[in-house]
């Protein structure tokens, strides 16, 4: 009966949500308890950083440059191109840097975590850890989630910086500005709250990307299909959540700004 | 713990004792009332067709799956009611050799073997770990493979490394899930020899899951035939296969091409 099928779907949805919630809950339960796998955390930070650095450098630079180029005509009509450094700094630091980083890492890091843990699940490597009295959640999930939570904010700041350089390159092609002058002018229009919000956002993005990748991989269904599906779903879901978080955090920071 | 069973003539203590074990997945009833004792120092071969729940059975023994009903006692501990810490302590005494070896892809052979030691005994020195790794590699006869990646090993070599990885924790109980499946007959015999060597050298009691009668005959002190979620018979190889049961006979005939 279609009615009971619908009921089953709703049921499965809520089972899924509660599964995910307890998966996340386990993180906060176990993250502060021994043993700490420091070496694995550092190792994962290294992997996350190294994997996404080239792409973030390139995308950041191009985003900064293109954004500046496209904004120029509309400012020119008011003869206000001298505002470009501050306009770009605000756009990049407040939104673009962390968002571009999060989207790239969703694709690059989220999928690789999903595929890696997925294949470990499917080939029983996770079970193998469990039967040798190693807590696989702690060793695999916590180290990866901590790594993304630490590394992605750093990458976000780095991306903002590279984007500003991209922006400077475009500005300096049309107007005579010095590197220092550009940054001094740009930074003058950025407040502490801007940077703080941006880093906070990145922390949430990082946590989300790591968590979603791990959740999808850790619970991958059997078979090689399960691995591909885990990787794919990790990307889709973490991108979706990144946008939601972006909207919510921007709202909250705007309220704070008012006071 | 000192549970002895009258109708089996072993005077030893049972290290594994299963009573009335049931397990189903959704509507699929896999295990329907399993009883089994494994005595100290003996190898029990569990035979059965694909999908009869052999892997499920030993996964329950290692606490990877929870039974629906019944008692599962391993080394005197009821596996299904243990707390996490106690379960981990018990797991250190159980070696689990996976059907597909389950080697850690991202680590080389040496790291695979060292990993369980490093994670469980933080105060071991590098030298002690290296010695232990060399010892188990020697025991499985693959000393020269220490720096290779699992992907570069053959199926038989992977099985050996998988067994070595469990031996490094000096288990009292070994659970082998299809140790010879997918291997050529000669390699099968080598693995059978290895299982018997392990039994002698490490003084283990084992369950060997298999659908290969040669392996069961060679390695099992007793044989248990799993049919439709229950043990058809537990006893010596000849006792189990001296029967009129068509299903058991077909299993036997197929394996030995009579
Ligand atoms: N985690 C699980 N969830 C749902 N069903 C499962 C699960 N594990 C096993 N099953 C089902 O239980 C049955 C028995 O599986 P099991 O892996 O124990 O078979 P097996 O006897 O080991 O077979 P093989 O010789 O092919 O390894 C199968 O039908 C399988 O689909
Ligand atoms: Mg199996």
Short mmCIF file of C-alpha atoms and ligand atoms in Angstrom, two decimals:
data_model
loop_
_atom_site.label_atom_id
_atom_site.label_comp_id
_atom_site.label_asym_id
_atom_site.label_seq_id
_atom_site.Cartn_x
_atom_site.Cartn_y
_atom_site.Cartn_z
CA UNK A 1 0.00 0.00 0.00
CA UNK A 2 1.37 3.46 -0.85
CA UNK A 3 0.28 4.73 2.55
CA UNK A 4 2.39 2.24 4.48
CA UNK A 5 5.31 2.81 2.13
CA UNK A 6 5.16 6.50 2.89
CA UNK A 7 5.06 5.71 6.59
CA UNK A 8 8.08 3.47 6.21
CA UNK A 9 9.96 6.24 4.42
CA UNK A 10 9.20 8.73 7.18
CA UNK A 11 10.23 6.13 9.72
CA UNK A 12 13.53 5.43 7.98
CA UNK A 13 14.19 9.15 7.74
CA UNK A 14 13.89 9.61 11.47
CA UNK A 15 15.94 6.49 12.16
CA UNK A 16 18.60 7.99 9.88
CA UNK A 17 18.51 11.32 11.69
CA UNK A 18 18.82 9.73 15.11
CA UNK A 19 21.66 7.51 13.84
CA UNK A 20 23.51 10.57 12.60
CA UNK A 21 22.86 12.43 15.83
CA UNK A 22 24.27 9.64 17.95
CA UNK A 23 27.25 9.39 15.61
CA UNK A 24 27.97 13.08 16.21
CA UNK A 25 27.23 12.68 19.93
CA UNK A 26 29.85 9.97 20.18
CA UNK A 27 32.43 12.51 19.02
CA UNK A 28 31.83 14.82 21.97
CA UNK A 29 31.71 11.85 24.32
CA UNK A 30 35.03 10.45 23.21
CA UNK A 31 37.07 13.42 22.08
CA UNK A 32 38.29 14.35 25.56
CA UNK A 33 39.01 10.84 26.81
CA UNK A 34 42.23 8.83 26.54
CA UNK A 35 43.87 7.57 24.43
CA UNK A 36 44.70 10.57 22.22
CA UNK A 37 46.10 9.63 18.85
CA UNK A 38 48.15 12.82 18.42
CA UNK A 39 50.32 11.43 15.70
CA UNK A 40 47.33 10.34 13.63
CA UNK A 41 45.69 13.76 14.10
CA UNK A 42 48.81 15.54 12.88
CA UNK A 43 49.14 13.06 10.06
CA UNK A 44 45.56 13.77 8.99
CA UNK A 45 46.05 17.56 9.23
CA UNK A 46 48.98 17.15 6.90
CA UNK A 47 46.90 15.07 4.47
CA UNK A 48 43.99 17.54 4.51
CA UNK A 49 46.26 20.54 4.04
CA UNK A 50 48.44 19.03 1.39
CA UNK A 51 45.59 17.60 -0.66
CA UNK A 52 43.70 20.84 -0.98
CA UNK A 53 46.49 23.43 -1.01
CA UNK A 54 47.15 23.60 -4.77
CA UNK A 55 43.47 23.80 -5.67
CA UNK A 56 42.73 26.37 -2.98
CA UNK A 57 45.67 28.52 -4.09
CA UNK A 58 44.51 28.49 -7.67
CA UNK A 59 40.82 28.99 -6.96
CA UNK A 60 41.48 31.67 -4.36
CA UNK A 61 43.70 33.65 -6.68
CA UNK A 62 41.31 33.45 -9.60
CA UNK A 63 38.27 34.25 -7.47
CA UNK A 64 39.96 37.39 -6.14
CA UNK A 65 41.09 38.51 -9.55
CA UNK A 66 37.85 37.80 -11.42
CA UNK A 67 35.67 39.24 -8.71
CA UNK A 68 37.65 42.47 -8.79
CA UNK A 69 37.54 42.60 -12.56
CA UNK A 70 33.78 42.11 -12.65
CA UNK A 71 33.11 44.67 -9.92
CA UNK A 72 35.17 47.35 -11.60
CA UNK A 73 32.63 48.50 -14.31
CA UNK A 74 29.83 49.19 -11.85
CA UNK A 75 32.14 51.16 -9.56
CA UNK A 76 33.58 53.01 -12.56
CA UNK A 77 30.17 54.51 -13.36
CA UNK A 78 30.37 56.33 -10.02
CA UNK A 79 34.07 57.02 -10.38
CA UNK A 80 34.55 55.02 -7.24
CA UNK A 81 37.18 52.49 -8.29
CA UNK A 82 39.31 53.61 -5.38
CA UNK A 83 36.87 51.70 -3.20
CA UNK A 84 37.88 48.41 -4.79
CA UNK A 85 40.45 47.39 -2.17
CA UNK A 86 38.05 47.85 0.71
CA UNK A 87 35.10 46.36 -1.16
CA UNK A 88 37.11 43.29 -2.11
CA UNK A 89 38.57 42.90 1.37
CA UNK A 90 35.12 42.89 2.89
CA UNK A 91 33.71 40.46 0.35
CA UNK A 92 36.67 38.11 0.57
CA UNK A 93 37.19 38.10 4.31
CA UNK A 94 33.54 38.07 5.25
CA UNK A 95 32.30 35.52 2.75
CA UNK A 96 34.36 34.31 -0.17
CA UNK A 97 37.51 33.01 1.49
CA UNK A 98 35.88 30.63 3.92
CA UNK A 99 33.07 29.64 1.57
CA UNK A 100 35.34 28.85 -1.38
CA UNK A 101 37.62 26.85 0.92
CA UNK A 102 34.70 24.92 2.39
CA UNK A 103 33.29 24.04 -1.02
CA UNK A 104 36.64 22.89 -2.35
CA UNK A 105 37.29 20.84 0.77
CA UNK A 106 33.80 19.32 0.61
CA UNK A 107 34.73 18.00 -2.81
CA UNK A 108 38.32 17.12 -2.20
CA UNK A 109 38.47 16.12 1.48
CA UNK A 110 34.88 15.05 2.08
CA UNK A 111 34.91 12.61 -0.80
CA UNK A 112 38.31 11.20 0.04
CA UNK A 113 37.37 10.62 3.69
CA UNK A 114 34.08 9.06 2.59
CA UNK A 115 35.81 6.76 0.11
CA UNK A 116 38.64 5.85 2.47
CA UNK A 117 36.48 4.94 5.46
CA UNK A 118 33.91 3.39 3.13
CA UNK A 119 36.44 1.00 1.69
CA UNK A 120 37.77 0.26 5.17
CA UNK A 121 34.22 -0.61 6.26
CA UNK A 122 33.50 -2.74 3.22
CA UNK A 123 36.76 -4.70 3.42
CA UNK A 124 36.23 -5.25 7.17
CA UNK A 125 39.29 -3.22 8.17
CA UNK A 126 37.13 -1.36 10.69
CA UNK A 127 35.95 -4.68 12.15
CA UNK A 128 39.56 -5.81 12.23
CA UNK A 129 40.44 -2.83 14.41
CA UNK A 130 37.54 -3.55 16.69
CA UNK A 131 38.51 -7.18 17.25
CA UNK A 132 42.05 -6.18 18.10
CA UNK A 133 40.64 -3.99 20.88
CA UNK A 134 41.30 -0.74 19.01
CA UNK A 135 38.48 1.79 19.08
CA UNK A 136 38.01 2.53 15.36
CA UNK A 137 35.77 5.55 16.01
CA UNK A 138 38.48 7.14 18.05
CA UNK A 139 41.33 6.25 15.78
CA UNK A 140 39.65 7.01 12.45
CA UNK A 141 36.75 9.39 13.02
CA UNK A 142 37.96 11.62 15.82
CA UNK A 143 41.38 12.14 14.30
CA UNK A 144 39.89 13.05 10.92
CA UNK A 145 37.20 15.35 12.28
CA UNK A 146 39.73 17.16 14.48
CA UNK A 147 42.07 17.46 11.53
CA UNK A 148 39.46 19.08 9.29
CA UNK A 149 38.22 21.31 12.12
CA UNK A 150 41.75 22.60 12.73
CA UNK A 151 43.02 22.71 9.17
CA UNK A 152 40.10 24.18 7.24
CA UNK A 153 40.04 27.50 9.19
CA UNK A 154 43.75 27.87 8.48
CA UNK A 155 43.14 27.07 4.82
CA UNK A 156 40.26 29.58 4.85
CA UNK A 157 42.53 32.38 6.05
CA UNK A 158 45.15 31.34 3.55
CA UNK A 159 42.54 31.36 0.78
CA UNK A 160 41.42 34.87 1.76
CA UNK A 161 45.00 36.06 1.63
CA UNK A 162 45.60 34.53 -1.81
CA UNK A 163 42.31 35.97 -3.07
CA UNK A 164 43.38 39.41 -1.89
CA UNK A 165 46.61 39.00 -3.80
CA UNK A 166 44.57 38.08 -6.85
CA UNK A 167 42.50 41.18 -6.31
CA UNK A 168 45.64 43.30 -5.91
CA UNK A 169 47.02 41.98 -9.19
CA UNK A 170 43.90 43.16 -10.99
CA UNK A 171 43.81 46.52 -9.23
CA UNK A 172 47.45 47.22 -9.91
CA UNK A 173 46.91 46.61 -13.63
CA UNK A 174 44.61 49.64 -13.83
CA UNK A 175 45.57 51.89 -10.95
CA UNK A 176 48.92 52.60 -9.43
CA UNK A 177 48.77 51.11 -5.96
CA UNK A 178 51.53 49.66 -3.89
CA UNK A 179 51.16 46.22 -2.36
CA UNK A 180 51.34 47.67 1.15
CA UNK A 181 48.96 50.47 0.26
CA UNK A 182 46.38 48.06 -1.10
CA UNK A 183 46.43 45.94 2.02
CA UNK A 184 46.47 48.89 4.42
CA UNK A 185 43.47 50.40 2.70
CA UNK A 186 41.72 47.04 2.48
CA UNK A 187 42.32 46.01 6.08
CA UNK A 188 41.16 49.37 7.37
CA UNK A 189 37.61 48.43 6.41
CA UNK A 190 37.70 45.02 8.08
CA UNK A 191 36.78 44.68 11.72
CA UNK A 192 37.75 42.10 14.26
CA UNK A 193 34.22 40.72 14.07
CA UNK A 194 34.66 40.06 10.35
CA UNK A 195 37.73 37.93 10.87
CA UNK A 196 36.30 36.28 13.93
CA UNK A 197 33.06 35.36 12.12
CA UNK A 198 34.99 34.06 9.16
CA UNK A 199 37.15 31.82 11.32
CA UNK A 200 34.14 30.64 13.32
CA UNK A 201 32.37 29.77 10.10
CA UNK A 202 35.40 27.83 8.92
CA UNK A 203 35.52 25.90 12.17
CA UNK A 204 31.92 24.83 11.65
CA UNK A 205 32.57 24.05 7.99
CA UNK A 206 35.62 21.98 8.89
CA UNK A 207 33.76 20.04 11.54
CA UNK A 208 30.87 19.42 9.16
CA UNK A 209 33.03 18.27 6.27
CA UNK A 210 35.00 15.86 8.46
CA UNK A 211 31.93 14.58 10.24
CA UNK A 212 29.82 14.03 7.12
CA UNK A 213 32.68 12.28 5.31
CA UNK A 214 33.29 10.01 8.28
CA UNK A 215 29.61 9.31 8.86
CA UNK A 216 28.97 8.33 5.27
CA UNK A 217 32.14 6.26 5.02
CA UNK A 218 31.84 4.61 8.42
CA UNK A 219 28.29 3.49 7.62
CA UNK A 220 28.91 2.55 4.00
CA UNK A 221 26.82 -0.33 2.72
CA UNK A 222 28.52 -3.49 1.55
CA UNK A 223 30.04 -3.85 -1.87
CA UNK A 224 32.15 -1.55 -3.99
CA UNK A 225 28.99 0.38 -4.86
CA UNK A 226 28.73 1.34 -1.22
CA UNK A 227 32.11 3.04 -1.34
CA UNK A 228 31.26 5.18 -4.36
CA UNK A 229 27.91 6.08 -2.87
CA UNK A 230 29.51 7.05 0.44
CA UNK A 231 31.98 9.35 -1.29
CA UNK A 232 29.31 10.92 -3.45
CA UNK A 233 26.82 11.46 -0.63
CA UNK A 234 29.55 12.91 1.56
CA UNK A 235 30.17 15.66 -1.00
CA UNK A 236 26.51 16.44 -1.63
CA UNK A 237 25.50 16.51 2.01
CA UNK A 238 28.47 18.49 3.26
CA UNK A 239 28.04 21.14 0.54
CA UNK A 240 24.38 21.44 1.43
CA UNK A 241 25.16 21.81 5.13
CA UNK A 242 27.92 24.32 4.43
CA UNK A 243 25.42 26.62 2.70
CA UNK A 244 22.91 26.26 5.54
CA UNK A 245 25.60 27.09 8.09
CA UNK A 246 26.76 30.05 6.03
CA UNK A 247 23.27 31.54 6.10
CA UNK A 248 22.74 30.92 9.81
CA UNK A 249 26.13 32.21 10.93
CA UNK A 250 25.88 35.33 8.79
CA UNK A 251 22.45 36.03 10.32
CA UNK A 252 23.79 35.60 13.83
CA UNK A 253 26.82 37.77 13.19
CA UNK A 254 24.58 40.48 11.77
CA UNK A 255 22.53 40.48 14.96
CA UNK A 256 25.72 40.78 16.96
CA UNK A 257 26.84 43.65 14.73
CA UNK A 258 23.67 45.57 15.59
CA UNK A 259 24.48 45.60 19.29
CA UNK B 1 33.95 -21.58 33.38
CA UNK B 2 34.61 -25.22 34.25
CA UNK B 3 31.62 -26.31 32.23
CA UNK B 4 32.16 -29.84 30.94
CA UNK B 5 29.77 -31.69 28.80
CA UNK B 6 29.06 -35.33 29.62
CA UNK B 7 28.27 -36.63 26.18
CA UNK B 8 31.57 -35.39 24.81
CA UNK B 9 34.47 -37.27 26.27
CA UNK B 10 36.71 -34.25 26.79
CA UNK B 11 37.80 -33.69 30.35
CA UNK B 12 39.20 -30.29 29.47
CA UNK B 13 37.50 -27.00 30.23
CA UNK B 14 35.43 -25.41 27.50
CA UNK B 15 36.97 -22.12 26.35
CA UNK B 16 34.01 -21.35 24.12
CA UNK B 17 30.54 -22.44 25.00
CA UNK B 18 27.45 -21.55 22.99
CA UNK B 19 23.93 -22.39 24.09
CA UNK B 20 20.70 -21.84 22.20
CA UNK B 21 22.06 -19.09 19.97
CA UNK B 22 19.62 -17.32 17.66
CA UNK B 23 20.35 -14.55 15.18
CA UNK B 24 18.26 -13.06 12.42
CA UNK B 25 18.53 -10.05 10.15
CA UNK B 26 15.11 -8.55 9.56
CA UNK B 27 13.00 -11.43 8.33
CA UNK B 28 15.99 -13.64 7.54
CA UNK B 29 16.61 -16.21 10.28
CA UNK B 30 20.27 -17.11 10.03
CA UNK B 31 21.15 -18.99 13.23
CA UNK B 32 18.35 -20.99 14.82
CA UNK B 33 19.52 -22.61 18.02
CA UNK B 34 23.26 -23.21 17.96
CA UNK B 35 24.96 -25.27 20.69
CA UNK B 36 28.70 -25.78 20.67
CA UNK B 37 31.60 -26.29 23.04
CA UNK B 38 35.21 -25.74 22.10
CA UNK B 39 37.64 -27.26 24.57
CA UNK B 40 41.04 -26.01 25.50
CA UNK B 41 43.67 -26.78 22.87
CA UNK B 42 41.32 -28.22 20.26
CA UNK B 43 40.50 -27.11 16.74
CA UNK B 44 36.86 -27.29 15.72
CA UNK B 45 36.13 -27.00 12.02
CA UNK B 46 32.74 -25.53 11.19
CA UNK B 47 31.45 -26.54 7.78
CA UNK B 48 28.51 -25.20 5.91
CA UNK B 49 27.34 -23.84 2.61
CA UNK B 50 27.64 -20.22 1.60
CA UNK B 51 25.21 -18.00 3.42
CA UNK B 52 24.43 -20.40 6.25
CA UNK B 53 25.73 -17.94 8.82
CA UNK B 54 29.24 -19.21 9.52
CA UNK B 55 30.75 -15.76 9.51
CA UNK B 56 27.86 -14.44 11.57
CA UNK B 57 28.57 -17.11 14.18
CA UNK B 58 32.17 -16.12 14.80
CA UNK B 59 31.38 -12.42 14.56
CA UNK B 60 29.04 -12.98 17.49
CA UNK B 61 31.85 -14.73 19.34
CA UNK B 62 34.11 -11.71 18.85
CA UNK B 63 31.36 -9.30 19.87
CA UNK B 64 31.03 -7.73 16.42
CA UNK B 65 27.38 -8.74 16.25
CA UNK B 66 24.89 -9.10 19.09
CA UNK B 67 22.95 -12.35 19.43
CA UNK B 68 19.14 -12.15 19.52
CA UNK B 69 18.85 -14.96 22.02
CA UNK B 70 21.08 -17.45 23.78
CA UNK B 71 24.29 -17.61 25.76
CA UNK B 72 27.74 -17.13 24.33
CA UNK B 73 30.56 -17.66 26.79
CA UNK B 74 34.17 -17.12 25.76
CA UNK B 75 36.93 -17.76 28.28
CA UNK B 76 34.32 -17.65 31.01
CA UNK B 77 32.86 -14.28 29.95
CA UNK B 78 29.37 -13.80 28.58
CA UNK B 79 30.23 -11.83 25.42
CA UNK B 80 26.86 -10.17 24.87
CA UNK B 81 26.70 -8.52 28.31
CA UNK B 82 30.28 -7.28 28.60
CA UNK B 83 31.07 -3.59 29.03
CA UNK B 84 33.33 -1.97 26.45
CA UNK B 85 36.48 -2.22 28.58
CA UNK B 86 35.90 -5.87 29.49
CA UNK B 87 35.07 -6.71 25.89
CA UNK B 88 38.34 -5.14 24.75
CA UNK B 89 40.26 -7.13 27.37
CA UNK B 90 38.62 -10.30 26.08
CA UNK B 91 39.28 -9.37 22.46
CA UNK B 92 43.00 -9.20 23.15
CA UNK B 93 42.80 -12.93 23.83
CA UNK B 94 40.85 -13.68 20.64
CA UNK B 95 42.53 -13.75 17.26
CA UNK B 96 40.18 -13.13 14.35
CA UNK B 97 41.40 -13.98 10.88
CA UNK B 98 39.01 -12.41 8.36
CA UNK B 99 37.64 -14.06 5.26
CA UNK B 100 39.25 -11.43 3.03
CA UNK B 101 42.22 -10.86 5.37
CA UNK B 102 41.17 -7.23 6.11
CA UNK B 103 44.73 -5.91 6.06
CA UNK B 104 45.06 -2.15 6.52
CA UNK B 105 45.55 -0.86 2.97
CA UNK B 106 47.31 2.30 4.03
CA UNK B 107 50.05 0.52 5.96
CA UNK B 108 52.80 -1.82 4.83
CA UNK B 109 53.09 -5.34 6.20
CA UNK B 110 55.34 -4.40 9.11
CA UNK B 111 53.06 -1.53 10.14
CA UNK B 112 50.03 -3.79 9.86
CA UNK B 113 51.59 -6.22 12.29
CA UNK B 114 52.88 -3.58 14.68
CA UNK B 115 49.61 -1.65 14.80
CA UNK B 116 47.69 -3.82 17.32
CA UNK B 117 50.70 -3.81 19.65
CA UNK B 118 51.30 -0.06 19.42
CA UNK B 119 47.66 0.71 20.07
CA UNK B 120 47.21 -1.64 23.01
CA UNK B 121 50.58 -1.53 24.75
CA UNK B 122 51.80 2.05 24.71
CA UNK B 123 54.88 1.35 26.83
CA UNK B 124 56.51 -1.12 24.44
CA UNK B 125 59.81 0.03 22.97
CA UNK B 126 60.39 0.12 19.24
CA UNK B 127 62.84 -2.73 19.60
CA UNK B 128 60.35 -4.94 21.42
CA UNK B 129 57.76 -4.29 18.71
CA UNK B 130 60.26 -5.02 15.93
CA UNK B 131 61.18 -8.29 17.60
CA UNK B 132 57.54 -9.32 17.93
CA UNK B 133 56.87 -8.44 14.29
CA UNK B 134 59.87 -10.46 13.13
CA UNK B 135 58.75 -13.40 15.25
CA UNK B 136 55.22 -13.62 13.83
CA UNK B 137 56.45 -13.01 10.30
CA UNK B 138 58.78 -15.92 10.80
CA UNK B 139 55.95 -18.04 12.16
CA UNK B 140 53.95 -17.53 8.96
CA UNK B 141 57.03 -17.85 6.76
CA UNK B 142 57.00 -14.42 5.14
CA UNK B 143 60.06 -12.74 6.60
CA UNK B 144 61.03 -11.01 3.37
CA UNK B 145 57.70 -9.23 2.87
CA UNK B 146 57.93 -6.82 5.79
CA UNK B 147 58.13 -3.67 3.65
CA UNK B 148 55.54 -4.57 1.03
CA UNK B 149 52.09 -3.06 0.78
CA UNK B 150 49.09 -5.41 1.17
CA UNK B 151 47.99 -4.65 -2.40
CA UNK B 152 51.23 -6.19 -3.69
CA UNK B 153 50.71 -9.52 -1.92
CA UNK B 154 49.03 -12.64 -3.29
CA UNK B 155 45.83 -13.96 -1.72
CA UNK B 156 47.66 -16.67 0.20
CA UNK B 157 50.26 -14.23 1.47
CA UNK B 158 47.54 -11.85 2.60
CA UNK B 159 45.90 -14.67 4.54
CA UNK B 160 49.20 -15.45 6.24
CA UNK B 161 49.81 -11.82 7.16
CA UNK B 162 46.25 -11.61 8.47
CA UNK B 163 46.95 -14.61 10.69
CA UNK B 164 50.29 -13.13 11.76
CA UNK B 165 48.56 -9.90 12.74
CA UNK B 166 46.34 -11.80 15.15
CA UNK B 167 49.21 -13.93 16.48
CA UNK B 168 51.15 -10.86 17.54
CA UNK B 169 48.73 -10.38 20.45
CA UNK B 170 49.38 -13.98 21.57
CA UNK B 171 45.72 -15.03 21.51
CA UNK B 172 44.34 -17.98 23.44
CA UNK B 173 41.56 -18.45 20.92
CA UNK B 174 41.79 -18.25 17.14
CA UNK B 175 38.81 -17.76 14.87
CA UNK B 176 39.63 -18.45 11.24
CA UNK B 177 37.04 -17.36 8.68
CA UNK B 178 37.58 -19.45 5.55
CA UNK B 179 41.37 -19.50 5.73
CA UNK B 180 41.69 -21.47 2.48
CA UNK B 181 38.95 -19.99 0.32
CA UNK B 182 40.13 -18.75 -3.05
CA UNK B 183 43.51 -20.44 -2.82
CA UNK B 184 45.03 -23.17 -4.97
CA UNK B 185 45.21 -26.71 -3.48
CA UNK B 186 48.91 -26.52 -2.69
CA UNK B 187 48.60 -23.20 -0.90
CA UNK B 188 45.58 -24.64 0.94
CA UNK B 189 47.73 -27.42 2.32
CA UNK B 190 50.33 -24.88 3.41
CA UNK B 191 47.69 -22.87 5.24
CA UNK B 192 46.37 -26.04 6.88
CA UNK B 193 49.89 -26.77 8.09
CA UNK B 194 50.16 -23.24 9.40
CA UNK B 195 46.93 -23.58 11.35
CA UNK B 196 48.20 -26.75 12.99
CA UNK B 197 51.54 -25.16 13.75
CA UNK B 198 49.79 -22.23 15.38
CA UNK B 199 47.74 -24.63 17.46
CA UNK B 200 50.93 -26.30 18.71
CA UNK B 201 53.21 -23.32 19.06
CA UNK B 202 50.78 -20.78 20.49
CA UNK B 203 48.63 -23.33 22.34
CA UNK B 204 45.46 -21.92 20.87
CA UNK B 205 41.96 -23.31 20.76
CA UNK B 206 40.35 -22.54 17.43
CA UNK B 207 37.24 -22.45 15.34
CA UNK B 208 38.00 -22.89 11.67
CA UNK B 209 35.21 -21.87 9.35
CA UNK B 210 35.43 -23.47 5.97
CA UNK B 211 33.55 -25.13 3.17
CA UNK B 212 36.62 -27.04 2.14
CA UNK B 213 36.52 -30.61 3.45
CA UNK B 214 40.25 -31.16 3.01
CA UNK B 215 40.88 -28.21 5.26
CA UNK B 216 38.31 -29.42 7.79
CA UNK B 217 39.78 -32.90 7.82
CA UNK B 218 43.35 -31.70 8.09
CA UNK B 219 42.89 -29.05 10.74
CA UNK B 220 39.83 -30.02 12.74
CA UNK B 221 40.07 -32.25 15.79
CA UNK B 222 36.31 -32.19 15.61
CA UNK B 223 33.98 -31.12 12.85
CA UNK B 224 30.64 -29.36 13.10
CA UNK B 225 28.27 -29.26 10.15
CA UNK B 226 25.99 -26.24 9.94
CA UNK B 227 22.70 -27.00 8.19
CA UNK B 228 19.77 -24.61 8.11
CA UNK B 229 20.84 -22.55 11.12
CA UNK B 230 21.68 -25.47 13.36
CA UNK B 231 24.54 -27.88 13.86
CA UNK B 232 23.59 -31.13 12.19
CA UNK B 233 26.26 -33.01 14.09
CA UNK B 234 29.43 -32.31 16.03
CA UNK B 235 32.07 -34.99 16.19
CA UNK B 236 35.02 -36.50 14.40
CA UNK B 237 35.18 -36.09 10.65
CA UNK B 238 34.09 -39.66 10.00
CA UNK B 239 31.26 -39.50 12.52
CA UNK B 240 29.79 -36.44 10.87
CA UNK B 241 29.98 -37.71 7.32
CA UNK B 242 28.86 -41.27 8.02
CA UNK B 243 25.24 -40.37 7.50
CA UNK B 244 22.22 -40.83 5.26
CA UNK B 245 21.36 -37.15 5.29
CA UNK B 246 21.18 -36.12 1.64
CA UNK B 247 22.36 -32.56 2.24
CA UNK B 248 25.43 -33.67 4.15
CA UNK B 249 26.17 -36.36 1.60
CA UNK B 250 25.97 -33.98 -1.32
CA UNK B 251 28.36 -31.64 0.48
CA UNK B 252 30.76 -34.53 0.95
CA UNK B 253 30.43 -35.90 -2.55
CA UNK B 254 30.92 -32.56 -4.16
CA UNK B 255 34.09 -31.87 -2.21
CA UNK B 256 35.74 -35.20 -2.93
CA UNK B 257 34.21 -35.77 -6.38
CA UNK B 258 33.22 -39.31 -5.61
N1 LIG C 1 25.27 -7.31 8.91
C1 LIG C 1 24.35 -8.01 8.23
N2 LIG C 1 23.17 -7.44 7.93
C2 LIG C 1 22.22 -8.13 7.27
N3 LIG C 1 22.36 -9.39 6.85
C3 LIG C 1 23.52 -10.02 7.11
C4 LIG C 1 24.57 -9.36 7.82
N4 LIG C 1 25.60 -10.22 7.95
C5 LIG C 1 25.20 -11.35 7.35
N5 LIG C 1 23.96 -11.25 6.85
C6 LIG C 1 23.21 -12.30 6.16
O1 LIG C 1 23.32 -13.47 6.92
C7 LIG C 1 23.49 -14.60 6.09
C8 LIG C 1 24.70 -15.39 6.52
O2 LIG C 1 25.86 -14.61 6.24
P1 LIG C 1 27.33 -15.16 6.51
O3 LIG C 1 28.25 -14.10 6.06
O4 LIG C 1 27.46 -15.60 7.91
O5 LIG C 1 27.43 -16.41 5.56
P2 LIG C 1 28.61 -17.46 5.46
O6 LIG C 1 28.11 -18.74 5.97
O7 LIG C 1 29.82 -16.90 6.11
O8 LIG C 1 28.81 -17.56 3.90
P3 LIG C 1 30.17 -17.54 3.05
O9 LIG C 1 30.65 -18.95 3.02
O10 LIG C 1 29.74 -17.08 1.71
O11 LIG C 1 31.11 -16.60 3.71
C9 LIG C 1 23.58 -14.09 4.67
O12 LIG C 1 22.33 -14.32 4.04
C10 LIG C 1 23.81 -12.61 4.82
O13 LIG C 1 23.16 -11.91 3.79
MG1 LIG C 2 31.58 -16.07 5.53
#
